[in-house]
Amino acid sequence: MPQKKIDFIIKAQNGKNVLRRYKGSDAVVNVPDGVEKIGDFVFADDIEPNETIKKIVVPDSVKEISCDAFSYCEALEEIRFPNGMEKFDINFGHCPAVAQVTVPDSVTQAGNLCSSKALKKINVGPNIVAVHFSVFQKGKKMQAMKPKAVADILLANPAYELLDGFVVNKIHKTLLFRLNFDKAQVRVPKGIATIAPNAFYDFYRHTALAKDMAPLEKVVIPASVKKISRLAFMNCSDLKEVVYEGLSKNLQVDPWAFFMCAGFHKDGREITCKDKPKAKPKKLTNLKLERIGIIHRKIKAGGFPTLEKLRRACSDGLGVDFGSATINRDIEFLRTRFYAPLEYDYFEKGYYYSQEFSLRFD
């Protein structure tokens, strides 16, 4: 029997019809056509898990599904996803009965592909050109999705291949991420046109996977590459040299491609090209420790200070106009030299300490 409209709480939010809550008790739930987004914990929550829903059918009007939309649906076995959705980043860690998932062919960005041990098979489409790796804290240790497990899922589809230690999308000529973590110097395979978001993202640094990694220091990029995407090299704080074998005019670099790379401006202006010589190494200023102290105190005070707020605090406090790239390097210095448990909250868009931390000059 079809669900009554009263079973669904739908609210307008940022110009979209968002499903906020399902209150029915049916085993098969058909989300109403016209819903454009499904929010978090719609069908259950961690206090009242749903034990009746076995199947959820999502209409093609839905273009966005939140990460925890299906969490705590303990009897859920099957989900029919909509055609047309482009981002698939869904946590199945609290869906113990979901054994198989089929990701629509329309999806171009994927995350949380290994979020559940119960998942036996994940079928992916051929158009994924960006992979997001979840990082989370478990006990006192940081954990992350294992890239080898994600690679196994993608490589089951012939659209993807493992090439010189990199997982690539053959159809879109896109480098998705790397598996050659034992190498400090790597070369991007010839024929690649785009380096995807997170392709070299060093999210493993503070996780248990770090012990098997060599710090990435040098990357050689062939002239076939025309684009380096946003956050492609995020958090590669040991990276010292990037060589592009083509002309600088032929390479499009996102303004945030090298975000949180201690040796680079975030827009990668230090990339060595055929027509641009290698940049001279930078010298630390004698105000570095003073900036570190200001940054530390601002973050410790709470409130998730943004990069711009930290930059202004340093500039105002020391009477010198510092750039964002300088503050980025200071943040990385806090992490790598002082081992600060410093994290970035994407919801709050600011920094925080994940556990108690002090410096000698508190």
Coordinates of C-alpha atoms in Angstrom, one line a residue:
M1 CA 0.0 0.0 0.0
P2 CA 1.5 3.4 -0.9
Q3 CA 2.7 5.6 1.9
K4 CA 0.6 8.6 3.0
K5 CA 2.1 12.0 2.4
I6 CA 1.6 12.6 6.1
D7 CA 4.3 10.0 6.7
F8 CA 6.9 12.3 5.2
I9 CA 8.1 15.6 6.6
I10 CA 9.4 17.7 3.7
K11 CA 10.8 21.2 4.2
A12 CA 12.0 23.8 1.7
Q13 CA 15.7 24.5 2.4
N14 CA 18.0 26.7 0.2
G15 CA 15.6 26.4 -2.7
K16 CA 15.3 22.6 -2.5
N17 CA 12.6 20.3 -1.2
V18 CA 14.4 18.4 1.5
L19 CA 13.1 15.2 3.1
R20 CA 13.7 15.6 6.8
R21 CA 11.9 12.7 8.4
Y22 CA 9.9 9.5 7.6
K23 CA 7.4 8.6 10.3
G24 CA 5.7 5.5 8.7
S25 CA 6.1 1.9 9.5
D26 CA 6.2 0.2 6.1
A27 CA 8.7 -2.4 5.0
V28 CA 9.0 -0.8 1.5
V29 CA 9.3 3.0 1.4
N30 CA 8.8 5.0 -1.8
V31 CA 10.1 8.5 -1.3
P32 CA 7.7 11.0 -2.9
D33 CA 8.5 12.3 -6.3
G34 CA 9.5 16.0 -6.1
V35 CA 11.9 15.5 -3.2
E36 CA 15.3 16.9 -4.3
K37 CA 17.4 16.1 -1.3
I38 CA 17.3 13.5 1.5
G39 CA 18.8 14.7 4.8
D40 CA 20.7 12.9 7.6
F41 CA 18.9 10.3 9.9
V42 CA 15.6 10.6 7.9
F43 CA 14.4 7.0 8.5
A44 CA 15.9 6.4 12.0
D45 CA 18.3 7.8 14.6
D46 CA 20.8 6.4 17.0
I47 CA 18.2 6.5 19.8
E48 CA 15.4 4.8 17.9
P49 CA 16.8 2.6 15.1
N50 CA 14.3 1.5 12.4
E51 CA 13.8 -2.3 12.4
T52 CA 11.0 -2.5 9.8
I53 CA 12.2 -0.9 6.6
K54 CA 13.7 -3.4 4.2
K55 CA 13.7 -1.5 0.9
I56 CA 13.8 2.2 0.0
V57 CA 13.0 3.5 -3.5
V58 CA 14.4 7.0 -4.3
P59 CA 12.9 8.9 -7.2
D60 CA 14.9 10.5 -10.0
S61 CA 13.9 13.9 -8.7
V62 CA 16.5 13.4 -5.8
K63 CA 19.9 14.8 -6.8
E64 CA 21.5 14.8 -3.3
I65 CA 21.6 12.2 -0.5
S66 CA 23.3 13.1 2.8
C67 CA 26.0 10.9 4.3
D68 CA 23.9 9.5 7.1
A69 CA 20.5 9.4 5.3
F70 CA 20.1 5.6 5.9
S71 CA 22.0 5.2 9.1
Y72 CA 20.5 3.0 11.8
C73 CA 18.1 1.3 9.4
E74 CA 18.9 -2.1 10.8
A75 CA 16.7 -4.2 8.6
L76 CA 17.4 -2.3 5.4
E77 CA 18.5 -4.6 2.6
E78 CA 18.0 -2.8 -0.7
I79 CA 18.1 0.8 -1.9
R80 CA 17.1 1.9 -5.4
F81 CA 19.2 5.0 -6.1
P82 CA 18.0 7.8 -8.5
N83 CA 19.4 8.3 -12.0
G84 CA 21.0 11.7 -12.3
M85 CA 22.7 12.0 -8.9
E86 CA 26.3 13.1 -9.3
K87 CA 27.7 12.7 -5.8
F88 CA 27.6 9.4 -3.9
D89 CA 29.1 9.7 -0.3
I90 CA 26.8 7.5 1.9
N91 CA 27.7 5.9 5.1
F92 CA 26.5 2.3 5.4
G93 CA 28.3 1.6 8.7
H94 CA 25.1 1.4 10.6
C95 CA 23.1 -0.6 8.0
P96 CA 24.1 -4.2 8.9
A97 CA 21.8 -5.8 6.4
V98 CA 22.9 -4.0 3.3
A99 CA 25.1 -6.5 1.5
Q100 CA 25.1 -5.0 -2.0
V101 CA 24.9 -1.5 -3.5
T102 CA 24.8 -0.3 -7.1
V103 CA 26.1 3.2 -7.7
P104 CA 24.3 5.0 -10.5
D105 CA 26.3 5.6 -13.7
S106 CA 25.7 9.3 -13.4
V107 CA 27.8 9.6 -10.3
T108 CA 31.1 11.5 -10.8
Q109 CA 32.2 11.9 -7.1
A110 CA 32.3 9.0 -4.8
G111 CA 33.1 8.5 -1.1
N112 CA 32.5 6.1 1.8
L113 CA 32.8 3.1 -0.6
C114 CA 34.2 0.9 2.2
S115 CA 32.1 2.2 5.1
S116 CA 30.6 -1.2 6.1
K117 CA 32.0 -4.7 6.7
A118 CA 28.6 -6.0 5.8
L119 CA 28.9 -4.8 2.2
K120 CA 29.9 -7.7 0.0
K121 CA 29.7 -6.0 -3.3
I122 CA 29.6 -2.4 -4.6
N123 CA 28.9 -1.9 -8.3
V124 CA 30.2 1.4 -9.6
G125 CA 29.6 3.3 -12.9
P126 CA 32.3 4.4 -15.4
N127 CA 32.2 8.1 -14.7
I128 CA 33.8 8.6 -11.3
V129 CA 36.4 11.3 -11.6
A130 CA 36.9 12.1 -7.9
V131 CA 37.2 9.9 -4.9
H132 CA 36.8 11.2 -1.3
F133 CA 38.5 9.3 1.5
S134 CA 36.9 9.5 4.9
V135 CA 39.1 10.2 7.9
F136 CA 37.7 9.6 11.4
Q137 CA 38.8 9.1 15.0
K138 CA 38.4 5.7 16.6
G139 CA 39.4 5.7 20.2
K140 CA 42.7 7.7 20.4
K141 CA 43.8 6.9 16.8
M142 CA 42.8 8.4 13.5
Q143 CA 41.5 5.9 11.0
A144 CA 40.9 6.2 7.2
M145 CA 39.4 4.2 4.4
K146 CA 42.1 1.9 3.0
P147 CA 42.9 2.9 -0.6
K148 CA 43.6 -0.7 -1.7
A149 CA 40.0 -1.6 -0.7
V150 CA 38.6 1.3 -2.7
A151 CA 40.9 0.4 -5.7
D152 CA 39.5 -3.2 -5.7
I153 CA 35.9 -1.8 -6.0
L154 CA 36.8 0.5 -8.9
L155 CA 39.0 -2.0 -10.7
A156 CA 36.1 -4.4 -11.0
N157 CA 34.7 -2.1 -13.6
P158 CA 36.8 -2.1 -16.9
A159 CA 36.6 1.7 -17.0
Y160 CA 39.3 1.9 -14.4
E161 CA 42.8 0.5 -14.3
L162 CA 46.0 0.4 -12.2
L163 CA 48.7 2.2 -14.1
D164 CA 52.2 2.6 -12.6
G165 CA 50.9 2.6 -9.1
F166 CA 48.0 4.9 -9.8
V167 CA 44.2 4.2 -10.0
V168 CA 43.0 5.9 -13.2
N169 CA 39.7 6.4 -15.1
K170 CA 40.6 5.3 -18.6
I171 CA 37.5 6.8 -20.2
H172 CA 38.1 10.3 -18.7
K173 CA 41.9 10.1 -18.6
T174 CA 41.8 11.1 -15.0
L175 CA 44.3 10.1 -12.2
L176 CA 42.1 9.3 -9.2
F177 CA 44.6 8.4 -6.4
R178 CA 47.8 6.5 -5.8
L179 CA 48.8 3.2 -4.3
N180 CA 52.6 3.6 -4.6
F181 CA 53.0 5.0 -1.0
D182 CA 56.4 3.4 -0.7
K183 CA 57.9 6.0 -3.1
A184 CA 59.0 9.5 -2.2
Q185 CA 59.3 10.4 -5.9
V186 CA 56.7 9.5 -8.4
R187 CA 55.9 10.1 -12.1
V188 CA 52.3 10.6 -13.3
P189 CA 51.6 8.2 -16.2
K190 CA 51.7 9.6 -19.7
G191 CA 48.3 10.1 -21.3
I192 CA 46.6 11.4 -18.1
A193 CA 44.7 14.6 -18.8
T194 CA 43.4 15.5 -15.3
I195 CA 44.7 15.1 -11.8
A196 CA 41.6 14.6 -9.7
P197 CA 40.7 16.2 -6.3
N198 CA 42.4 14.2 -3.5
A199 CA 44.7 12.4 -5.9
F200 CA 47.8 13.0 -3.7
Y201 CA 45.9 14.1 -0.6
D202 CA 48.1 13.0 2.4
F203 CA 45.2 12.2 4.8
Y204 CA 47.1 9.2 6.1
R205 CA 49.7 11.2 7.9
H206 CA 48.0 11.0 11.3
T207 CA 46.5 7.5 10.9
A208 CA 47.8 4.0 11.4
L209 CA 48.6 3.7 7.7
A210 CA 51.4 6.3 8.0
K211 CA 54.0 3.7 9.1
D212 CA 53.9 2.1 5.6
M213 CA 54.3 5.4 3.8
A214 CA 57.3 7.3 2.4
P215 CA 56.9 11.1 2.6
L216 CA 56.1 12.3 -0.9
E217 CA 58.9 14.7 -2.0
K218 CA 58.8 15.0 -5.8
V219 CA 56.2 14.6 -8.5
V220 CA 56.9 14.7 -12.3
I221 CA 53.8 15.5 -14.4
P222 CA 53.8 14.8 -18.2
A223 CA 52.8 17.4 -20.8
S224 CA 49.6 15.4 -21.4
V225 CA 48.1 16.7 -18.1
K226 CA 46.1 19.9 -18.7
K227 CA 44.4 20.3 -15.3
I228 CA 45.3 19.9 -11.6
S229 CA 42.1 19.9 -9.6
R230 CA 41.1 21.5 -6.3
L231 CA 42.9 20.0 -3.3
A232 CA 44.7 17.5 -5.5
F233 CA 47.9 17.7 -3.4
M234 CA 46.2 18.7 -0.1
N235 CA 48.3 18.2 3.1
C236 CA 51.5 17.0 1.2
S237 CA 53.7 18.9 3.6
D238 CA 56.9 17.1 2.6
L239 CA 56.5 17.9 -1.1
K240 CA 59.5 20.0 -2.3
E241 CA 59.4 19.8 -6.1
V242 CA 56.7 19.4 -8.8
V243 CA 58.0 19.3 -12.4
Y244 CA 55.7 19.8 -15.3
E245 CA 57.1 18.6 -18.6
G246 CA 55.0 21.0 -20.7
L247 CA 54.6 24.8 -20.9
S248 CA 53.0 26.7 -18.1
K249 CA 50.3 28.2 -20.3
N250 CA 49.0 24.6 -21.1
L251 CA 48.4 23.7 -17.4
Q252 CA 45.4 24.8 -15.5
V253 CA 46.0 24.7 -11.7
D254 CA 43.1 25.3 -9.3
P255 CA 43.8 28.1 -6.9
W256 CA 43.5 25.6 -4.0
A257 CA 45.3 22.6 -5.6
F258 CA 48.2 22.7 -3.1
F259 CA 46.2 23.7 0.0
M260 CA 48.2 22.9 3.3
C261 CA 51.4 22.1 1.4
A262 CA 54.2 23.6 3.5
G263 CA 56.6 24.1 0.6
F264 CA 54.1 25.5 -1.9
H265 CA 51.6 28.3 -2.3
K266 CA 48.1 26.8 -2.6
D267 CA 47.9 27.7 -6.3
G268 CA 51.1 25.8 -7.1
R269 CA 53.0 28.8 -8.5
E270 CA 56.3 27.0 -7.7
I271 CA 55.7 24.3 -10.2
T272 CA 58.7 24.0 -12.5
C273 CA 57.7 24.1 -16.2
K274 CA 59.7 24.0 -19.5
D275 CA 59.4 27.8 -19.6
K276 CA 59.7 28.5 -15.9
P277 CA 62.8 27.7 -13.8
K278 CA 62.8 26.0 -10.5
A279 CA 61.8 28.3 -7.7
K280 CA 64.5 29.2 -5.1
P281 CA 63.9 27.6 -1.6
K282 CA 62.2 29.8 0.8
K283 CA 63.7 31.1 4.0
L284 CA 61.9 31.0 7.3
T285 CA 61.3 34.4 8.9
N286 CA 62.4 35.2 12.4
L287 CA 58.7 35.7 13.2
K288 CA 57.7 32.1 12.6
L289 CA 57.6 31.1 16.3
E290 CA 55.6 34.2 17.1
R291 CA 53.1 33.3 14.4
I292 CA 53.0 29.8 15.7
G293 CA 52.2 31.0 19.2
I294 CA 49.3 33.3 17.9
I295 CA 47.8 30.5 15.8
H296 CA 48.0 28.0 18.6
R297 CA 46.3 30.3 21.1
K298 CA 43.5 31.2 18.7
I299 CA 42.8 27.6 17.9
K300 CA 43.0 26.6 21.6
A301 CA 40.5 29.3 22.4
G302 CA 37.9 27.5 20.3
G303 CA 35.4 28.8 17.9
F304 CA 36.9 27.1 14.8
P305 CA 39.0 30.0 13.5
T306 CA 39.2 30.1 9.7
L307 CA 42.4 30.5 7.8
E308 CA 41.6 34.2 7.2
K309 CA 41.0 34.8 10.9
L310 CA 44.3 33.3 11.8
R311 CA 46.0 35.3 9.1
R312 CA 44.5 38.6 10.4
A313 CA 45.4 37.7 14.0
C314 CA 49.0 37.2 13.0
S315 CA 49.1 40.3 10.9
D316 CA 47.5 42.5 13.5
G317 CA 49.5 41.0 16.4
L318 CA 52.9 41.4 14.7
G319 CA 52.3 44.4 12.5
V320 CA 53.3 42.6 9.3
D321 CA 50.9 41.7 6.4
F322 CA 51.3 37.9 6.1
G323 CA 49.8 36.0 3.2
S324 CA 47.5 32.9 3.5
A325 CA 50.2 30.7 2.2
T326 CA 52.5 31.6 5.1
I327 CA 49.8 30.7 7.6
N328 CA 49.1 27.4 5.8
R329 CA 52.8 26.5 6.2
D330 CA 52.7 27.5 9.9
I331 CA 49.7 25.2 10.4
E332 CA 51.6 22.4 8.7
F333 CA 54.6 23.2 10.9
L334 CA 52.4 22.8 14.0
R335 CA 51.4 19.4 12.8
T336 CA 54.7 18.0 11.6
R337 CA 57.1 19.6 14.1
F338 CA 55.0 19.8 17.2
Y339 CA 52.8 16.9 16.4
A340 CA 49.7 19.0 17.1
P341 CA 46.4 17.1 16.8
L342 CA 45.2 19.9 14.5
E343 CA 42.2 19.2 12.3
Y344 CA 40.0 21.1 9.9
D345 CA 36.2 21.0 10.3
Y346 CA 34.5 21.2 6.9
F347 CA 31.1 22.0 8.4
E348 CA 32.4 24.9 10.6
K349 CA 35.0 25.8 8.0
G350 CA 37.7 26.3 10.6
Y351 CA 40.4 24.6 12.7
Y352 CA 40.3 22.8 16.0
Y353 CA 42.4 20.5 18.2
S354 CA 40.9 17.0 18.3
Q355 CA 42.4 16.4 21.8
E356 CA 44.1 18.4 24.6
F357 CA 47.4 20.0 23.4
S358 CA 49.8 22.5 24.8
L359 CA 53.0 24.4 23.7
R360 CA 55.7 25.5 26.0
F361 CA 54.9 29.2 25.4
D362 CA 51.2 28.9 26.3

